[in-house]
PDB file of C-alpha atoms in Angstrom:
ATOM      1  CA  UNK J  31     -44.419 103.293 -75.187  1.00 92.00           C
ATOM      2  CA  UNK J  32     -43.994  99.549 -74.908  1.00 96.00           C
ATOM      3  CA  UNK J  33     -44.727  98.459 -71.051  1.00 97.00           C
ATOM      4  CA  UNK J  34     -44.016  94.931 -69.530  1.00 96.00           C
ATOM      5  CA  UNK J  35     -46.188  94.069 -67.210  1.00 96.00           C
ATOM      6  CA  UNK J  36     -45.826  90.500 -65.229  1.00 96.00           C
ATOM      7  CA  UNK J  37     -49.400  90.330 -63.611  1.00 96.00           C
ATOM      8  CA  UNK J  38     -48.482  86.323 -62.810  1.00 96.00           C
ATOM      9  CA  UNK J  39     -44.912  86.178 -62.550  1.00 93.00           C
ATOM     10  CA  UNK J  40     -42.747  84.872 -64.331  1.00 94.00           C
ATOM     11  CA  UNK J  41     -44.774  85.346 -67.254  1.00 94.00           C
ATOM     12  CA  UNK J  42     -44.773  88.551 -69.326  1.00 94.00           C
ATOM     13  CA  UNK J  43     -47.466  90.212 -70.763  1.00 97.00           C
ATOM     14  CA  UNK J  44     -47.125  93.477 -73.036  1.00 97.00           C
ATOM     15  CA  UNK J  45     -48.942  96.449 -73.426  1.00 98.00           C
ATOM     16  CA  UNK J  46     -48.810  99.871 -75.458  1.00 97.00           C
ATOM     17  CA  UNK J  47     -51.411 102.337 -76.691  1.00 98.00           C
ATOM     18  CA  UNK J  48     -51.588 103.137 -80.528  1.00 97.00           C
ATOM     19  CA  UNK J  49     -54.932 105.093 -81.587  1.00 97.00           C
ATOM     20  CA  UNK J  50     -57.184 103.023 -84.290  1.00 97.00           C
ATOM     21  CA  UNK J  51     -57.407 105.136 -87.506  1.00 96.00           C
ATOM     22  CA  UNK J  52     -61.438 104.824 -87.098  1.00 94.00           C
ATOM     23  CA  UNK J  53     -62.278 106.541 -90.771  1.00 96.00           C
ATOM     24  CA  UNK J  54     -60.056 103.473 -92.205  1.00 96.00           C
ATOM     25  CA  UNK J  55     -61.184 101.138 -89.606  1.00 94.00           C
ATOM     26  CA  UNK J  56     -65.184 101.767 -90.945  1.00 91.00           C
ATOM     27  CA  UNK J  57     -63.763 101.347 -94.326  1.00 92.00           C
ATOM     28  CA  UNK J  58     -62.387  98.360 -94.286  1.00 92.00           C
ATOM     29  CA  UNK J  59     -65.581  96.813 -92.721  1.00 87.00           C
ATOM     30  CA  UNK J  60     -67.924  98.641 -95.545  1.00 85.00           C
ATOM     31  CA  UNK J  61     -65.102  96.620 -97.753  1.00 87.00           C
ATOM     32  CA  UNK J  62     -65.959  93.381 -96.562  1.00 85.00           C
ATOM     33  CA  UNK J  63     -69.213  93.787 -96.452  1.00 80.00           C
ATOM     34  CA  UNK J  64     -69.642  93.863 -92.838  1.00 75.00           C
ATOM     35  CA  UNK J  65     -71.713  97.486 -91.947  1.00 63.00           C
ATOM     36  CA  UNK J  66     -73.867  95.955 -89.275  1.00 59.00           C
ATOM     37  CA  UNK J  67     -73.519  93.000 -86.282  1.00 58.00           C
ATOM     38  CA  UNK J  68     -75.990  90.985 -88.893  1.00 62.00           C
ATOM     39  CA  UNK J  69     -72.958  90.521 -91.466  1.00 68.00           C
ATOM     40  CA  UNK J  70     -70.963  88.785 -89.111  1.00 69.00           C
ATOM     41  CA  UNK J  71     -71.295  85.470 -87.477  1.00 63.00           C
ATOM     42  CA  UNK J  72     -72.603  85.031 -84.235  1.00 58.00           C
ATOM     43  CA  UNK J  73     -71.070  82.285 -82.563  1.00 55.00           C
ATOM     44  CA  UNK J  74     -73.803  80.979 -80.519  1.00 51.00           C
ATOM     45  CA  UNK J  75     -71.751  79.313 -77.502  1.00 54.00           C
ATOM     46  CA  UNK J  76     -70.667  82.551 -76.632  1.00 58.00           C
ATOM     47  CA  UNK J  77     -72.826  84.852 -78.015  1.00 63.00           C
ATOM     48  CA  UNK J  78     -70.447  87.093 -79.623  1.00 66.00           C
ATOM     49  CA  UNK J  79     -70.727  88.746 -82.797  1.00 75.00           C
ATOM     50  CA  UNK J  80     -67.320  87.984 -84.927  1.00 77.00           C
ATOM     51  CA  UNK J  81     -65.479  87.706 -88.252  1.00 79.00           C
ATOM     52  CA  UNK J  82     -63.122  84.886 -86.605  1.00 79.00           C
ATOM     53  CA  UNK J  83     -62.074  82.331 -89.474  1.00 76.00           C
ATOM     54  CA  UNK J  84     -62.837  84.320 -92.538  1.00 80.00           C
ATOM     55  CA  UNK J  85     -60.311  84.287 -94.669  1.00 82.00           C
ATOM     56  CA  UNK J  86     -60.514  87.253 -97.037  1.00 83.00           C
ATOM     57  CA  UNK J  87     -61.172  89.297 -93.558  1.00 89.00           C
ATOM     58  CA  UNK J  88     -57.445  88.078 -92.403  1.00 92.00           C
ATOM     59  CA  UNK J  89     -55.871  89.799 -94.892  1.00 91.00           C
ATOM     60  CA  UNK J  90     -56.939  93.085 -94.582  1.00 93.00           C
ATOM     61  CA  UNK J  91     -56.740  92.975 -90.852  1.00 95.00           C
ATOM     62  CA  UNK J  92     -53.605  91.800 -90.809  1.00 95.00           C
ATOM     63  CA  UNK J  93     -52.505  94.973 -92.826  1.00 96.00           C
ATOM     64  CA  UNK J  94     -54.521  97.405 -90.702  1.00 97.00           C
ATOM     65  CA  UNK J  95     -52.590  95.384 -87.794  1.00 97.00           C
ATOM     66  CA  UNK J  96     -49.044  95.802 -88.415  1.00 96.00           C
ATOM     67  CA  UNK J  97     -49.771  99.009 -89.722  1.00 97.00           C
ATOM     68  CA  UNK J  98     -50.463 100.528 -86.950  1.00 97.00           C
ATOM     69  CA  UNK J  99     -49.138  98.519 -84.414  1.00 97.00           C
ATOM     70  CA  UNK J 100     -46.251  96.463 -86.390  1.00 96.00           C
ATOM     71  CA  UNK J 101     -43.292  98.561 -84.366  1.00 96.00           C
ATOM     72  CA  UNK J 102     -44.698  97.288 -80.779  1.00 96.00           C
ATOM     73  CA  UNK J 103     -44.955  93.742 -82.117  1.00 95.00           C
ATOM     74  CA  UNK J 104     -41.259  94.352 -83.509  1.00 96.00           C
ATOM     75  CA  UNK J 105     -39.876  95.499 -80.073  1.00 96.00           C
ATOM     76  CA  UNK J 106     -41.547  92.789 -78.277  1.00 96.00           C
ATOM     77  CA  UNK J 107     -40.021  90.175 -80.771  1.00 95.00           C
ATOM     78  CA  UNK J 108     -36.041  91.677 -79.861  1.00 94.00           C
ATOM     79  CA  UNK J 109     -37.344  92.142 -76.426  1.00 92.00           C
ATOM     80  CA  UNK J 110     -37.993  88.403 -75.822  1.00 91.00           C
ATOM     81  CA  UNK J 111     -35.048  87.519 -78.861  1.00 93.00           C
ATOM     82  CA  UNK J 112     -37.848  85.414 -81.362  1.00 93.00           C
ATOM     83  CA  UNK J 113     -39.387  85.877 -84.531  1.00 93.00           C
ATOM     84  CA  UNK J 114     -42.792  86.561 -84.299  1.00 95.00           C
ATOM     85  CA  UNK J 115     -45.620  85.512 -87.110  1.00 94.00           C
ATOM     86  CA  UNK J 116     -49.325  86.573 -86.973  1.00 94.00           C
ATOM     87  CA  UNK J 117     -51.636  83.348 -87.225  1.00 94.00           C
ATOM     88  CA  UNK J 118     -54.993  84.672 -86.490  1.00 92.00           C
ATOM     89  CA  UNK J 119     -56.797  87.998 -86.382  1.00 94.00           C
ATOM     90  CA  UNK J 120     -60.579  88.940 -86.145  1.00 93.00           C
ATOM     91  CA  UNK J 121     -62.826  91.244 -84.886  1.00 91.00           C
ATOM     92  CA  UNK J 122     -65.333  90.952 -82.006  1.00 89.00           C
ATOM     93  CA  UNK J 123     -68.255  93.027 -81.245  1.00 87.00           C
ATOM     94  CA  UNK J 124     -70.379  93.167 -78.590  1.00 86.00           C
ATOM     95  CA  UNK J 125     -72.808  94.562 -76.413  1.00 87.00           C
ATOM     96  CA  UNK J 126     -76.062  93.705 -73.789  1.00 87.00           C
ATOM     97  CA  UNK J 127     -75.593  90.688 -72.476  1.00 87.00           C
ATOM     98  CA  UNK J 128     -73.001  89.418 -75.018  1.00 85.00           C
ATOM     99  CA  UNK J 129     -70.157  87.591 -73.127  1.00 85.00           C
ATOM    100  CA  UNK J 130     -67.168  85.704 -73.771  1.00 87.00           C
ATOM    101  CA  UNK J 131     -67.056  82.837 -71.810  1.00 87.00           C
ATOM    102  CA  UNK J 132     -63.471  81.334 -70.560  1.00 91.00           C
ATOM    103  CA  UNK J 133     -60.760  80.364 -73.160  1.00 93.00           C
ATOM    104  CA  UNK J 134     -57.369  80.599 -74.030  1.00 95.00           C
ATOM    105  CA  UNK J 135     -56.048  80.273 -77.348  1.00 94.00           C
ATOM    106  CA  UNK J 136     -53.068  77.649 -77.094  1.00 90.00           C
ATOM    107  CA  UNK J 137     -49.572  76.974 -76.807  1.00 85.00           C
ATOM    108  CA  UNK J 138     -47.571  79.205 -74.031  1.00 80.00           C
ATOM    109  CA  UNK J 139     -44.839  80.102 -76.660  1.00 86.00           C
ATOM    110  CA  UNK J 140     -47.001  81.649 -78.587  1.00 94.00           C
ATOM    111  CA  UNK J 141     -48.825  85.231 -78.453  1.00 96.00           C
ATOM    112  CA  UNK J 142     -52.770  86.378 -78.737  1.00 97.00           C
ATOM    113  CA  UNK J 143     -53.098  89.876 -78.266  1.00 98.00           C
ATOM    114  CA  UNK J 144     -56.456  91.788 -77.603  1.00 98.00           C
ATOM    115  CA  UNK J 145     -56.769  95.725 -79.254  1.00 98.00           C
ATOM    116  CA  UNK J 146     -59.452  97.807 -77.783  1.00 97.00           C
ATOM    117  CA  UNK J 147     -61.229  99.665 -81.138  1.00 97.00           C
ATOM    118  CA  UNK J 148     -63.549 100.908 -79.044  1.00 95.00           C
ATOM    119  CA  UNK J 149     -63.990 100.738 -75.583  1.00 94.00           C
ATOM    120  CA  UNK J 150     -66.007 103.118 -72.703  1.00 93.00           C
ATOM    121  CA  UNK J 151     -65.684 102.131 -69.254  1.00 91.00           C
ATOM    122  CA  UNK J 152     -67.911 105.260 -68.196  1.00 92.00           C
ATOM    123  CA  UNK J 153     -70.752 103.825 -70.475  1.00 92.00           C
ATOM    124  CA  UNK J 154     -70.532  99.981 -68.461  1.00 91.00           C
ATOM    125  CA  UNK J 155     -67.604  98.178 -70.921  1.00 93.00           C
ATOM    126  CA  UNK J 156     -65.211  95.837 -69.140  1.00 92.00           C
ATOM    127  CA  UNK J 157     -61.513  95.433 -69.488  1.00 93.00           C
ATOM    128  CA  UNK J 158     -60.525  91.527 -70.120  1.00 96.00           C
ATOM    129  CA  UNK J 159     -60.158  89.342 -67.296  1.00 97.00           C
ATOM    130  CA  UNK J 160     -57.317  87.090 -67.106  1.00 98.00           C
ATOM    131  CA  UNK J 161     -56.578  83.945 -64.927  1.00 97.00           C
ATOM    132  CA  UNK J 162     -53.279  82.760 -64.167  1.00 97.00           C
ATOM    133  CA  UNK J 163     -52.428  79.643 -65.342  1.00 94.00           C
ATOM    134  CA  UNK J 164     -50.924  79.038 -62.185  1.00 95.00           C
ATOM    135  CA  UNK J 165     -54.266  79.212 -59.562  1.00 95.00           C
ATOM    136  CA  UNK J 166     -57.380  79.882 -61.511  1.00 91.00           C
ATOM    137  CA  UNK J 167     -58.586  81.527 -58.831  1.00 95.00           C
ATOM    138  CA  UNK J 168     -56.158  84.709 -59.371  1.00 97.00           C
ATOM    139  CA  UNK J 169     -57.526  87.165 -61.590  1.00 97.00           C
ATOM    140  CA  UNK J 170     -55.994  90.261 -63.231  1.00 97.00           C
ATOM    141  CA  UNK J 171     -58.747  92.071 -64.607  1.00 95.00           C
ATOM    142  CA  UNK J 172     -57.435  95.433 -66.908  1.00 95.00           C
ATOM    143  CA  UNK J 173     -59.864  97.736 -66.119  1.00 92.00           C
ATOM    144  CA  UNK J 174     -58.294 100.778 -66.982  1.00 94.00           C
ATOM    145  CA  UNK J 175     -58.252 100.068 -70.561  1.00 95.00           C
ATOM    146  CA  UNK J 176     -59.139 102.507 -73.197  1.00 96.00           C
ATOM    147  CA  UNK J 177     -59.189 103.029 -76.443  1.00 97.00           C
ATOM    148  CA  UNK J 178     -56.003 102.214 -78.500  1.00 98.00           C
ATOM    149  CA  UNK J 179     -54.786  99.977 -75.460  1.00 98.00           C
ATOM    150  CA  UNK J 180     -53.226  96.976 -77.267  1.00 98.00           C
ATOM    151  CA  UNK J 181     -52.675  93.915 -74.638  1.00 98.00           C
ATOM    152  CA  UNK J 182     -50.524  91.057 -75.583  1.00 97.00           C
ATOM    153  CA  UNK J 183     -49.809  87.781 -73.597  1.00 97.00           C
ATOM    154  CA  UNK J 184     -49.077  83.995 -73.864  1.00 96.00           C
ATOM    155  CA  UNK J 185     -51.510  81.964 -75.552  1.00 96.00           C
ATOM    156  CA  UNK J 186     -52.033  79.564 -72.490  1.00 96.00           C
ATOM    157  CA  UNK J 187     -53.542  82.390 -70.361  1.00 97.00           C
ATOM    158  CA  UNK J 188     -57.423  81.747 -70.022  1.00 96.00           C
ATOM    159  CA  UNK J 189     -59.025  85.220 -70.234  1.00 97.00           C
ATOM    160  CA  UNK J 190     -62.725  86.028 -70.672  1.00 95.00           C
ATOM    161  CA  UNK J 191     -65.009  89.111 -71.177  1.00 93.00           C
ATOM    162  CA  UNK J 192     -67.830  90.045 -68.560  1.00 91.00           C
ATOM    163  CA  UNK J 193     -70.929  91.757 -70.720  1.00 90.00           C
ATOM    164  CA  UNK J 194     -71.315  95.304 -70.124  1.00 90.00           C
ATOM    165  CA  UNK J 195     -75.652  95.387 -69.949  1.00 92.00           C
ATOM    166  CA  UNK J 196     -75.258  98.288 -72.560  1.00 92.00           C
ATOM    167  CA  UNK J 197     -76.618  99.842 -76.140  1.00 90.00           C
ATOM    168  CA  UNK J 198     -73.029 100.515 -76.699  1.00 91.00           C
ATOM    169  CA  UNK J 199     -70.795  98.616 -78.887  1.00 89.00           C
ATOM    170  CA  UNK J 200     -67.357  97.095 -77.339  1.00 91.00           C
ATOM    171  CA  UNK J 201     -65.076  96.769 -80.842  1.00 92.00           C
ATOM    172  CA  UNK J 202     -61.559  94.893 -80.323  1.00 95.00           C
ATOM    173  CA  UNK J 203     -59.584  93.333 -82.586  1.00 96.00           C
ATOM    174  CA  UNK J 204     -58.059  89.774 -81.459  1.00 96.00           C
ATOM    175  CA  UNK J 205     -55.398  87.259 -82.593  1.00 96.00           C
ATOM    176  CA  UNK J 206     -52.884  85.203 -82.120  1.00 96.00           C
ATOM    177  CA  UNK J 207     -48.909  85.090 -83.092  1.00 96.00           C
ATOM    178  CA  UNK J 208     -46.874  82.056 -83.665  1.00 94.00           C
ATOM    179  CA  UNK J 209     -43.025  82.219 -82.188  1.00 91.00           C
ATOM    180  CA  UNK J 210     -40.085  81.250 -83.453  1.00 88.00           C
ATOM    181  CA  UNK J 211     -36.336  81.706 -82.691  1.00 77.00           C
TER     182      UNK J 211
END
């Protein structure tokens, strides 16, 4: 079920819950060569271990995407009457004292969109914090996320990721979505 949520009205964020196909999800990383946090990038500003930017990844992520989560994206295109295309899409995986500082990821018109792989609040993982663009001092933090919890909002929204201190991997997948009308 597609929710609306407006956690800094007026602006509308999104949020439904489809389960990750996890055998497919392992495969397509085993594909691309990336079996362990050493395959991938580490982005040193943040810390976070990533695929962002490559392109062969964007492909097949993009297909696992609207695969399983193409209908939401759909609704939320005739909900808010535009044409939505995906721009961006990576995974992120973290864990210890990885963090991601700050950021937002553009234009207000536009989408990003955050979808919890794997996620265990019990075990010290953090939902995303979000800041309104409105007083930077506001916070929404979603800490009731679990696993197959897809979030979407505008692109202008800084968010950020607290670390968890734990063993355990935090997988998401992230990316942004150009609008149109």
């Amino acid at each position: 079920m597609l929710q609306k949520l407006n956690p800094f009205k007026p602006l509308s964020f999104y949020r439904f819950n489809i389960q990750p196909d996890k055998k497919e999800f392992d495969d397509i990383l085993k594909g691309l060569k990336l079996t362990s946090a050493k395959d991938f990038d580490v982005h040193t500003k943040n810390n976070v271990t990533t695929d962002y930017g490559d392109p062969k990844s964007f492909e097949v992520w993009s297909q696992y995407f609207y695969k399983h989560c193409g209908k939401f994206v759909e609704d939320i295109a005739i909900d808010k009457q535009i044409n939505l295309q995906l721009k961006d899409i990576w995974i992120q995986i973290s864990n210890g004292e990885q963090t991601h500082l700050g950021h937002n990821h553009g234009h207000i018109e536009n989408l990003s969109f955050i979808w919890y792989i794997d996620v265990d609040l019990k075990s010290g993982h953090r939902g995303t914090v979000f800041h309104s663009p409105f007083d930077m001092n506001e916070t929404v933090e979603m800490d009731d996320v679990k696993i197959g919890d897809c979030i979407l909002w505008p692109s202008n929204v800084f968010h950020m990721q607290f670390p968890s201190f734990v063993a355990k991997e935090r997988i998401i997948m992230s990316g942004n979505i150009t609008t149109s009308l």
